[in-house]
C-alpha atoms as a PDB file:
ATOM      1  CA  VAL A   1      15.875 373.492 121.669  1.00  0.00           C
ATOM      2  CA  VAL A   2      16.747 376.787 123.342  1.00  0.00           C
ATOM      3  CA  ASP A   3      16.496 377.165 127.109  1.00  0.00           C
ATOM      4  CA  THR A   4      16.043 380.659 128.502  1.00  0.00           C
ATOM      5  CA  GLU A   5      15.067 382.392 131.720  1.00  0.00           C
ATOM      6  CA  SER A   6      12.689 384.669 129.777  1.00  0.00           C
ATOM      7  CA  MET A   7       9.791 382.306 129.133  1.00  0.00           C
ATOM      8  CA  ALA A   8       6.026 382.180 129.642  1.00  0.00           C
ATOM      9  CA  VAL A   9       3.299 379.619 128.999  1.00  0.00           C
ATOM     10  CA  MET A  10       0.143 381.186 127.573  1.00  0.00           C
ATOM     11  CA  PRO A  11      -3.261 380.006 126.299  1.00  0.00           C
ATOM     12  CA  ASP A  12      -3.079 378.874 122.691  1.00  0.00           C
ATOM     13  CA  ALA A  13      -6.249 380.853 121.924  1.00  0.00           C
ATOM     14  CA  LEU A  14      -4.314 384.144 122.077  1.00  0.00           C
ATOM     15  CA  THR A  15      -2.916 385.615 118.866  1.00  0.00           C
ATOM     16  CA  ASP A  16       0.844 385.898 118.379  1.00  0.00           C
ATOM     17  CA  GLU A  17       0.570 389.670 118.818  1.00  0.00           C
ATOM     18  CA  GLN A  18      -1.270 389.278 122.141  1.00  0.00           C
ATOM     19  CA  MET A  19       1.347 386.799 123.362  1.00  0.00           C
ATOM     20  CA  MET A  20       4.240 389.052 122.378  1.00  0.00           C
ATOM     21  CA  SER A  21       2.569 392.000 124.081  1.00  0.00           C
ATOM     22  CA  ALA A  22       2.085 389.962 127.279  1.00  0.00           C
ATOM     23  CA  PHE A  23       5.715 388.792 127.054  1.00  0.00           C
ATOM     24  CA  ASP A  24       6.917 392.406 126.740  1.00  0.00           C
ATOM     25  CA  GLU A  25       4.877 393.351 129.827  1.00  0.00           C
ATOM     26  CA  SER A  26       6.319 390.407 131.787  1.00  0.00           C
ATOM     27  CA  PHE A  27       9.944 390.946 130.733  1.00  0.00           C
ATOM     28  CA  PRO A  28      10.272 394.701 130.088  1.00  0.00           C
ATOM     29  CA  SER A  29      14.093 394.698 130.170  1.00  0.00           C
ATOM     30  CA  PHE A  30      14.494 391.803 127.724  1.00  0.00           C
ATOM     31  CA  ASP A  31      16.438 392.838 124.621  1.00  0.00           C
ATOM     32  CA  GLY A  32      16.324 390.088 122.034  1.00  0.00           C
ATOM     33  CA  ASP A  33      14.022 388.197 119.718  1.00  0.00           C
ATOM     34  CA  VAL A  34      10.747 386.676 120.933  1.00  0.00           C
ATOM     35  CA  VAL A  35       9.615 383.256 119.681  1.00  0.00           C
ATOM     36  CA  VAL A  36       6.068 381.889 119.905  1.00  0.00           C
ATOM     37  CA  SER A  37       5.951 378.104 119.735  1.00  0.00           C
ATOM     38  CA  ARG A  38       2.598 376.370 119.457  1.00  0.00           C
ATOM     39  CA  ARG A  39       4.106 372.866 119.519  1.00  0.00           C
ATOM     40  CA  SER A  40       2.427 372.214 122.890  1.00  0.00           C
ATOM     41  CA  ARG A  41      -0.952 372.503 121.192  1.00  0.00           C
ATOM     42  CA  PRO A  42      -2.509 369.266 122.518  1.00  0.00           C
ATOM     43  CA  ALA A  43      -2.372 370.881 125.969  1.00  0.00           C
ATOM     44  CA  GLY A  44      -3.991 374.084 124.688  1.00  0.00           C
ATOM     45  CA  VAL A  45      -0.966 376.259 125.414  1.00  0.00           C
ATOM     46  CA  ALA A  46       1.837 377.995 123.575  1.00  0.00           C
ATOM     47  CA  VAL A  47       5.304 378.693 124.941  1.00  0.00           C
ATOM     48  CA  VAL A  48       6.617 382.212 124.394  1.00  0.00           C
ATOM     49  CA  PHE A  49      10.315 382.756 125.053  1.00  0.00           C
ATOM     50  CA  GLY A  50      13.114 385.177 124.391  1.00  0.00           C
ATOM     51  CA  ILE A  51      16.339 384.314 122.595  1.00  0.00           C
ATOM     52  CA  ALA A  52      19.486 386.253 121.733  1.00  0.00           C
ATOM     53  CA  LYS A  53      18.985 388.924 119.100  1.00  0.00           C
ATOM     54  CA  GLY A  54      19.684 387.524 115.641  1.00  0.00           C
ATOM     55  CA  LEU A  55      19.772 383.862 116.755  1.00  0.00           C
ATOM     56  CA  GLU A  56      16.490 382.985 115.058  1.00  0.00           C
ATOM     57  CA  ALA A  57      17.577 384.546 111.745  1.00  0.00           C
ATOM     58  CA  PHE A  58      20.940 382.755 111.944  1.00  0.00           C
ATOM     59  CA  LEU A  59      19.343 379.352 112.596  1.00  0.00           C
ATOM     60  CA  MET A  60      16.800 379.847 109.798  1.00  0.00           C
ATOM     61  CA  ARG A  61      19.619 380.716 107.350  1.00  0.00           C
ATOM     62  CA  THR A  62      21.812 377.835 108.522  1.00  0.00           C
ATOM     63  CA  TYR A  63      19.350 374.945 108.839  1.00  0.00           C
ATOM     64  CA  TYR A  64      16.613 373.916 106.445  1.00  0.00           C
ATOM     65  CA  ASN A  65      13.140 374.227 107.990  1.00  0.00           C
ATOM     66  CA  ALA A  66      14.504 374.923 111.476  1.00  0.00           C
ATOM     67  CA  ARG A  67      12.004 375.216 114.327  1.00  0.00           C
ATOM     68  CA  ILE A  68      13.140 376.852 117.535  1.00  0.00           C
ATOM     69  CA  ILE A  69      11.420 375.523 120.631  1.00  0.00           C
ATOM     70  CA  SER A  70      11.647 375.682 124.403  1.00  0.00           C
ATOM     71  CA  PRO A  71      12.292 372.447 126.368  1.00  0.00           C
ATOM     72  CA  LEU A  72       8.687 372.696 127.619  1.00  0.00           C
ATOM     73  CA  CYS A  73       7.433 372.314 124.030  1.00  0.00           C
ATOM     74  CA  SER A  74       8.371 368.619 123.985  1.00  0.00           C
ATOM     75  CA  LEU A  75       7.785 367.940 127.687  1.00  0.00           C
ATOM     76  CA  ILE A  76       4.207 369.274 127.958  1.00  0.00           C
ATOM     77  CA  PRO A  77       2.693 367.084 125.202  1.00  0.00           C
ATOM     78  CA  PHE A  78       4.563 363.980 126.400  1.00  0.00           C
ATOM     79  CA  PHE A  79       3.533 364.264 130.049  1.00  0.00           C
ATOM     80  CA  GLY A  80       0.076 365.534 129.041  1.00  0.00           C
ATOM     81  CA  LYS A  81      -0.658 362.246 127.272  1.00  0.00           C
ATOM     82  CA  ARG A  82       0.518 360.259 130.286  1.00  0.00           C
ATOM     83  CA  SER A  83      -1.550 362.343 132.703  1.00  0.00           C
ATOM     84  CA  ARG A  84      -4.774 360.937 131.221  1.00  0.00           C
ATOM     85  CA  LEU A  85      -4.106 357.592 132.884  1.00  0.00           C
ATOM     86  CA  GLY A  86      -5.813 357.324 136.275  1.00  0.00           C
ATOM     87  CA  ASN A  87      -7.842 359.923 138.098  1.00  0.00           C
ATOM     88  CA  VAL A  88      -5.174 361.650 140.190  1.00  0.00           C
ATOM     89  CA  SER A  89      -3.288 364.884 139.601  1.00  0.00           C
ATOM     90  CA  LYS A  90       0.261 364.407 138.372  1.00  0.00           C
ATOM     91  CA  LEU A  91       3.230 366.685 138.856  1.00  0.00           C
ATOM     92  CA  ASN A  92       6.060 365.944 136.427  1.00  0.00           C
ATOM     93  CA  VAL A  93       9.595 367.210 136.901  1.00  0.00           C
ATOM     94  CA  SER A  94      12.170 366.910 134.159  1.00  0.00           C
ATOM     95  CA  MET A  95      15.708 367.804 135.215  1.00  0.00           C
ATOM     96  CA  SER A  96      18.651 368.849 133.076  1.00  0.00           C
ATOM     97  CA  GLY A  97      21.659 369.762 135.188  1.00  0.00           C
ATOM     98  CA  ASN A  98      20.468 372.483 137.552  1.00  0.00           C
ATOM     99  CA  ARG A  99      17.316 373.265 135.505  1.00  0.00           C
ATOM    100  CA  LEU A 100      13.896 371.917 136.484  1.00  0.00           C
ATOM    101  CA  TYR A 101      10.898 371.900 134.191  1.00  0.00           C
ATOM    102  CA  VAL A 102       7.794 371.485 136.352  1.00  0.00           C
ATOM    103  CA  MET A 103       4.376 370.612 134.898  1.00  0.00           C
ATOM    104  CA  VAL A 104       1.194 369.788 136.815  1.00  0.00           C
ATOM    105  CA  PHE A 105      -1.753 368.082 135.134  1.00  0.00           C
ATOM    106  CA  GLY A 106      -5.207 367.528 136.565  1.00  0.00           C
ATOM    107  CA  GLY A 107      -6.641 364.894 134.257  1.00  0.00           C
ATOM    108  CA  THR A 108      -6.276 366.307 130.762  1.00  0.00           C
ATOM    109  CA  SER A 109      -5.836 369.926 131.916  1.00  0.00           C
ATOM    110  CA  LEU A 110      -2.466 371.605 132.281  1.00  0.00           C
ATOM    111  CA  LEU A 111      -2.597 373.426 135.625  1.00  0.00           C
ATOM    112  CA  PHE A 112       0.991 374.683 135.872  1.00  0.00           C
ATOM    113  CA  ALA A 113       4.168 374.803 133.752  1.00  0.00           C
ATOM    114  CA  ASN A 114       7.381 376.647 134.483  1.00  0.00           C
ATOM    115  CA  ALA A 115      11.156 376.293 134.539  1.00  0.00           C
ATOM    116  CA  PHE A 116      13.425 376.949 137.520  1.00  0.00           C
ATOM    117  CA  THR A 117      17.123 376.956 138.299  1.00  0.00           C
ATOM    118  CA  ALA A 118      18.215 375.237 141.520  1.00  0.00           C
ATOM    119  CA  THR A 119      21.686 374.966 143.004  1.00  0.00           C
ATOM    120  CA  SER A 120      20.743 372.444 145.698  1.00  0.00           C
ATOM    121  CA  ALA A 121      18.353 369.537 146.135  1.00  0.00           C
ATOM    122  CA  ASP A 122      16.476 371.444 148.855  1.00  0.00           C
ATOM    123  CA  THR A 123      15.927 374.419 146.554  1.00  0.00           C
ATOM    124  CA  ALA A 124      14.717 372.086 143.798  1.00  0.00           C
ATOM    125  CA  ALA A 125      12.319 370.381 146.243  1.00  0.00           C
ATOM    126  CA  TYR A 126      11.049 373.816 147.338  1.00  0.00           C
ATOM    127  CA  PHE A 127      10.135 374.763 143.741  1.00  0.00           C
ATOM    128  CA  VAL A 128       8.374 371.438 143.200  1.00  0.00           C
ATOM    129  CA  LEU A 129       6.427 371.617 146.463  1.00  0.00           C
ATOM    130  CA  SER A 130       5.459 375.229 145.776  1.00  0.00           C
ATOM    131  CA  ALA A 131       3.899 374.207 142.438  1.00  0.00           C
ATOM    132  CA  TRP A 132       2.302 371.215 144.201  1.00  0.00           C
ATOM    133  CA  GLN A 133       0.692 373.478 146.792  1.00  0.00           C
ATOM    134  CA  GLN A 134      -0.419 376.130 144.254  1.00  0.00           C
ATOM    135  CA  CYS A 135      -2.291 373.463 142.289  1.00  0.00           C
ATOM    136  CA  GLY A 136      -3.961 371.982 145.384  1.00  0.00           C
ATOM    137  CA  CYS A 137      -2.468 368.517 144.940  1.00  0.00           C
ATOM    138  CA  ASN A 138      -3.178 365.868 147.566  1.00  0.00           C
ATOM    139  CA  PRO A 139      -0.040 364.503 149.310  1.00  0.00           C
ATOM    140  CA  LEU A 140      -1.693 361.132 149.970  1.00  0.00           C
ATOM    141  CA  ASN A 141      -3.139 360.359 146.513  1.00  0.00           C
ATOM    142  CA  ASP A 142      -1.534 362.492 143.792  1.00  0.00           C
ATOM    143  CA  GLU A 143       1.784 361.645 142.118  1.00  0.00           C
ATOM    144  CA  ILE A 144       5.153 363.218 141.407  1.00  0.00           C
ATOM    145  CA  THR A 145       7.295 361.708 138.658  1.00  0.00           C
ATOM    146  CA  VAL A 146      10.877 362.770 138.030  1.00  0.00           C
ATOM    147  CA  SER A 147      12.862 362.349 134.813  1.00  0.00           C
ATOM    148  CA  GLY A 148      16.084 363.664 133.327  1.00  0.00           C
ATOM    149  CA  ILE A 149      19.722 363.819 134.305  1.00  0.00           C
ATOM    150  CA  SER A 150      20.910 365.871 137.287  1.00  0.00           C
ATOM    151  CA  PRO A 151      23.230 365.397 140.262  1.00  0.00           C
ATOM    152  CA  LEU A 152      20.390 366.850 142.395  1.00  0.00           C
ATOM    153  CA  LYS A 153      17.802 364.284 141.313  1.00  0.00           C
ATOM    154  CA  SER A 154      18.200 361.563 143.959  1.00  0.00           C
ATOM    155  CA  ASP A 155      18.488 363.954 146.919  1.00  0.00           C
ATOM    156  CA  MET A 156      15.549 366.026 145.660  1.00  0.00           C
ATOM    157  CA  MET A 157      13.377 362.906 145.404  1.00  0.00           C
ATOM    158  CA  ASP A 158      14.330 361.928 148.965  1.00  0.00           C
ATOM    159  CA  ALA A 159      13.345 365.408 150.185  1.00  0.00           C
ATOM    160  CA  LEU A 160      10.002 365.231 148.341  1.00  0.00           C
ATOM    161  CA  ARG A 161       9.188 361.829 149.881  1.00  0.00           C
ATOM    162  CA  GLN A 162       9.038 363.492 153.300  1.00  0.00           C
ATOM    163  CA  TYR A 163       5.902 365.353 152.160  1.00  0.00           C
ATOM    164  CA  VAL A 164       4.348 363.323 149.327  1.00  0.00           C
ATOM    165  CA  SER A 165       3.454 359.608 149.336  1.00  0.00           C
ATOM    166  CA  PHE A 166       3.983 358.872 145.629  1.00  0.00           C
ATOM    167  CA  VAL A 167       7.327 360.158 144.330  1.00  0.00           C
ATOM    168  CA  MET A 168       8.843 357.987 141.614  1.00  0.00           C
ATOM    169  CA  PRO A 169      11.113 358.118 138.585  1.00  0.00           C
ATOM    170  CA  ALA A 170       9.306 358.564 135.276  1.00  0.00           C
ATOM    171  CA  LEU A 171       9.420 355.489 133.082  1.00  0.00           C
ATOM    172  CA  PHE A 172      11.745 355.995 130.125  1.00  0.00           C
ATOM    173  CA  PRO A 173       9.771 355.579 126.866  1.00  0.00           C
ATOM    174  CA  SER A 174      10.724 352.115 125.601  1.00  0.00           C
ATOM    175  CA  GLN A 175      10.344 353.111 121.947  1.00  0.00           C
ATOM    176  CA  LEU A 176      13.283 355.513 122.380  1.00  0.00           C
ATOM    177  CA  LEU A 177      15.598 352.631 123.274  1.00  0.00           C
ATOM    178  CA  THR A 178      15.183 351.355 119.713  1.00  0.00           C
ATOM    179  CA  LEU A 179      17.132 354.420 118.553  1.00  0.00           C
ATOM    180  CA  SER A 180      20.239 353.597 120.590  1.00  0.00           C
ATOM    181  CA  LYS A 181      21.146 352.376 124.050  1.00  0.00           C
ATOM    182  CA  ASP A 182      22.950 355.712 124.553  1.00  0.00           C
ATOM    183  CA  THR A 183      19.607 357.539 124.263  1.00  0.00           C
ATOM    184  CA  ILE A 184      19.144 357.230 128.016  1.00  0.00           C
ATOM    185  CA  ASN A 185      22.114 359.618 128.529  1.00  0.00           C
ATOM    186  CA  ILE A 186      20.728 362.366 126.273  1.00  0.00           C
ATOM    187  CA  PRO A 187      18.741 365.242 127.838  1.00  0.00           C
ATOM    188  CA  PHE A 188      15.156 364.017 128.155  1.00  0.00           C
ATOM    189  CA  GLU A 189      13.577 366.987 126.370  1.00  0.00           C
ATOM    190  CA  LEU A 190      15.743 366.250 123.303  1.00  0.00           C
ATOM    191  CA  THR A 191      14.931 362.537 123.179  1.00  0.00           C
ATOM    192  CA  LEU A 192      11.213 363.345 123.251  1.00  0.00           C
ATOM    193  CA  LEU A 193      11.429 365.314 120.011  1.00  0.00           C
ATOM    194  CA  SER A 194      11.379 362.077 118.017  1.00  0.00           C
ATOM    195  CA  LEU A 195       8.072 361.144 119.710  1.00  0.00           C
ATOM    196  CA  CYS A 196       6.497 364.563 119.129  1.00  0.00           C
ATOM    197  CA  GLU A 197       7.098 364.691 115.359  1.00  0.00           C
END
């Protein structure tokens, strides 16, 4: 799993060439290798992201059958399946240190997916509420769930509760606890890989 600032979520119907062309237009100063990952396929999207030049070749030489993915590649399918329950829109935030991965689902449709860096709980809440507003979510009925490990998590959730009625921690998948009790301390996007295989 490689996290990067140079990342875009695109429709899965595009060809790899079209995605790489759109990536080049979006990040004209990026100088590295571009990876297209279609592991978010149940949601109908692919994640296109840039990595350091030569990293992909090194990982492919070093590890048998290596697949390089963005954190969103495991988060989108996981939260997409959970979004089908109920008839409200769901905004999911997964936190890893100062990184936020924000996904909004309206039923089975992915409405928004992006990653942000926040240095304070207020900044993190701003990014979440901005996505919430862009997707037209209802503060009285729709839900925000928060997962992951971050020192900003509790304060961000308190800030969000001032504007949204349903802000709650995401339930940790119980089947992951069968792996080890320490699984709960591993970055959420990594633990989900065992569910996405």
